[in-house]
């Protein structure tokens, strides 16, 4: 099925992301939801916070799971754990996010534990994703197979460059991530993309060859994908769609 791609102005990115999210969650009584972190979803979490605060949405039945984590200090302000503390735990009624424990002595075993926890919950109903400049999904870097599972993974230089402004000298070399298998098995997928820097990779993901070289391209085969992109991020995709229909 073709993806539902919603192109919105920068100012409406947060509300449009939230609208899509609430639509995707609606069919599930107690949805298991994978949550993205990073710069992209900031406006989404802000909208969610506002709507829940006003009683127009509720997270009480939502079972949240992280989709990845840096292997670094868990209490570092740039860890995903701290991201959730700021952007999720502050939302009234939100349940604690199941997260990778990077303090585990055996990180490979920790990835297995996390996957088993997710499986016991029934797998993901909805996954909220960002996309890396290199096409990664969570920390599934280029080269990741579509059937890859939850694991410890080495971060590419591109990903480390993106992390460096926040992490500085402590920029992690590794991450723990859900695999593409667990992500692509989500019953509904929501990809959030904003900013001109992501225009080329979004086009590649939606219209380029489906290949491990761009892990996000596997989303083309997802049966229920919604994309919310701001004008800047959608520019290449919109242009090529126009050319294709001329
Ligand atoms: P970003 O990260 O939102 O910080 O650009 C997206 C991602 O790497 O998935």
GROMACS .gro file of C-alpha atoms in nm, residues 91-231:
model
  141
   91UNK     CA    1   0.330   1.437   3.043
   92UNK     CA    2   0.047   1.378   3.292
   93UNK     CA    3  -0.050   1.011   3.313
   94UNK     CA    4   0.230   0.884   3.087
   95UNK     CA    5   0.362   0.543   3.190
   96UNK     CA    6   0.735   0.492   3.235
   97UNK     CA    7   0.911   0.404   2.909
   98UNK     CA    8   1.067   0.057   2.889
   99UNK     CA    9   1.428   0.128   2.809
  100UNK     CA   10   1.757  -0.037   2.729
  101UNK     CA   11   1.974  -0.058   3.040
  102UNK     CA   12   2.316   0.058   2.929
  103UNK     CA   13   2.460  -0.010   3.273
  104UNK     CA   14   2.418  -0.386   3.208
  105UNK     CA   15   2.750  -0.568   3.212
  106UNK     CA   16   2.653  -0.780   2.911
  107UNK     CA   17   2.505  -0.544   2.652
  108UNK     CA   18   2.437  -0.817   2.397
  109UNK     CA   19   2.229  -0.998   2.659
  110UNK     CA   20   2.057  -0.671   2.743
  111UNK     CA   21   1.944  -0.636   2.380
  112UNK     CA   22   1.798  -0.987   2.399
  113UNK     CA   23   1.621  -0.906   2.728
  114UNK     CA   24   1.467  -0.595   2.578
  115UNK     CA   25   1.345  -0.778   2.266
  116UNK     CA   26   1.187  -1.047   2.484
  117UNK     CA   27   1.009  -0.782   2.691
  118UNK     CA   28   0.869  -0.627   2.375
  119UNK     CA   29   0.766  -0.963   2.237
  120UNK     CA   30   0.589  -1.051   2.563
  121UNK     CA   31   0.394  -0.726   2.526
  122UNK     CA   32   0.281  -0.843   2.181
  123UNK     CA   33   0.527  -0.644   1.967
  124UNK     CA   34   0.481  -0.288   1.852
  125UNK     CA   35   0.139  -0.165   1.751
  126UNK     CA   36   0.268   0.177   1.653
  127UNK     CA   37   0.626   0.291   1.602
  128UNK     CA   38   0.726   0.656   1.586
  129UNK     CA   39   1.047   0.699   1.390
  130UNK     CA   40   1.293   0.964   1.283
  131UNK     CA   41   1.544   0.915   1.004
  132UNK     CA   42   1.919   0.964   1.021
  133UNK     CA   43   2.107   1.163   0.760
  134UNK     CA   44   2.246   0.831   0.639
  135UNK     CA   45   1.905   0.666   0.625
  136UNK     CA   46   1.926   0.487   0.958
  137UNK     CA   47   1.616   0.387   1.155
  138UNK     CA   48   1.676   0.385   1.529
  139UNK     CA   49   2.044   0.273   1.532
  140UNK     CA   50   2.006   0.040   1.235
  141UNK     CA   51   2.286   0.191   1.033
  142UNK     CA   52   2.342   0.136   0.659
  143UNK     CA   53   2.420  -0.230   0.600
  144UNK     CA   54   2.154  -0.349   0.848
  145UNK     CA   55   1.946  -0.635   0.713
  146UNK     CA   56   1.568  -0.608   0.712
  147UNK     CA   57   1.552  -0.912   0.941
  148UNK     CA   58   1.808  -0.776   1.189
  149UNK     CA   59   1.696  -0.797   1.551
  150UNK     CA   60   1.754  -0.604   1.873
  151UNK     CA   61   2.128  -0.576   1.931
  152UNK     CA   62   2.441  -0.386   2.025
  153UNK     CA   63   2.562  -0.194   1.722
  154UNK     CA   64   2.851   0.030   1.618
  155UNK     CA   65   2.753   0.386   1.528
  156UNK     CA   66   2.870   0.526   1.196
  157UNK     CA   67   3.073   0.845   1.172
  158UNK     CA   68   2.766   1.025   1.030
  159UNK     CA   69   2.561   0.932   1.334
  160UNK     CA   70   2.842   1.024   1.570
  161UNK     CA   71   2.880   1.361   1.395
  162UNK     CA   72   2.510   1.429   1.452
  163UNK     CA   73   2.547   1.335   1.819
  164UNK     CA   74   2.868   1.529   1.879
  165UNK     CA   75   2.719   1.877   1.933
  166UNK     CA   76   2.537   1.734   2.235
  167UNK     CA   77   2.778   1.468   2.360
  168UNK     CA   78   3.110   1.637   2.279
  169UNK     CA   79   3.413   1.430   2.379
  170UNK     CA   80   3.186   1.165   2.531
  171UNK     CA   81   3.018   1.091   2.193
  172UNK     CA   82   2.932   0.720   2.209
  173UNK     CA   83   3.077   0.471   1.962
  174UNK     CA   84   2.795   0.219   2.008
  175UNK     CA   85   2.424   0.196   2.062
  176UNK     CA   86   2.159  -0.053   2.161
  177UNK     CA   87   1.877  -0.069   1.913
  178UNK     CA   88   1.565  -0.254   1.817
  179UNK     CA   89   1.633  -0.434   1.492
  180UNK     CA   90   1.466  -0.360   1.163
  181UNK     CA   91   1.266  -0.680   1.215
  182UNK     CA   92   1.098  -0.553   1.533
  183UNK     CA   93   1.049  -0.205   1.384
  184UNK     CA   94   0.908  -0.318   1.049
  185UNK     CA   95   0.674  -0.563   1.224
  186UNK     CA   96   0.500  -0.269   1.393
  187UNK     CA   97   0.137  -0.272   1.283
  188UNK     CA   98   0.149   0.101   1.204
  189UNK     CA   99   0.456   0.315   1.138
  190UNK     CA  100   0.485   0.691   1.168
  191UNK     CA  101   0.793   0.856   1.021
  192UNK     CA  102   0.859   1.215   1.127
  193UNK     CA  103   1.099   1.424   0.921
  194UNK     CA  104   1.178   1.793   0.934
  195UNK     CA  105   1.437   2.036   0.801
  196UNK     CA  106   1.613   2.082   0.467
  197UNK     CA  107   1.907   1.865   0.573
  198UNK     CA  108   1.678   1.560   0.557
  199UNK     CA  109   1.529   1.633   0.210
  200UNK     CA  110   1.767   1.410   0.015
  201UNK     CA  111   1.748   1.117   0.254
  202UNK     CA  112   1.368   1.132   0.277
  203UNK     CA  113   1.349   1.116  -0.102
  204UNK     CA  114   1.589   0.823  -0.098
  205UNK     CA  115   1.383   0.647   0.167
  206UNK     CA  116   1.050   0.691  -0.011
  207UNK     CA  117   1.151   0.670  -0.376
  208UNK     CA  118   1.499   0.518  -0.395
  209UNK     CA  119   1.590   0.151  -0.420
  210UNK     CA  120   1.480  -0.066  -0.128
  211UNK     CA  121   1.813  -0.166   0.017
  212UNK     CA  122   2.015  -0.208   0.334
  213UNK     CA  123   2.222   0.087   0.215
  214UNK     CA  124   1.929   0.304   0.323
  215UNK     CA  125   1.753   0.116   0.603
  216UNK     CA  126   1.458   0.359   0.598
  217UNK     CA  127   1.386   0.247   0.239
  218UNK     CA  128   1.245  -0.078   0.384
  219UNK     CA  129   0.952   0.134   0.500
  220UNK     CA  130   0.838   0.139   0.135
  221UNK     CA  131   0.729  -0.220   0.194
  222UNK     CA  132   0.547  -0.144   0.518
  223UNK     CA  133   0.172  -0.200   0.484
  224UNK     CA  134   0.069   0.096   0.700
  225UNK     CA  135   0.318   0.381   0.680
  226UNK     CA  136   0.232   0.744   0.752
  227UNK     CA  137   0.493   1.013   0.695
  228UNK     CA  138   0.470   1.365   0.835
  229UNK     CA  139   0.727   1.594   0.677
  230UNK     CA  140   0.766   1.967   0.684
  231UNK     CA  141   0.800   2.156   0.355
   0.00000   0.00000   0.00000
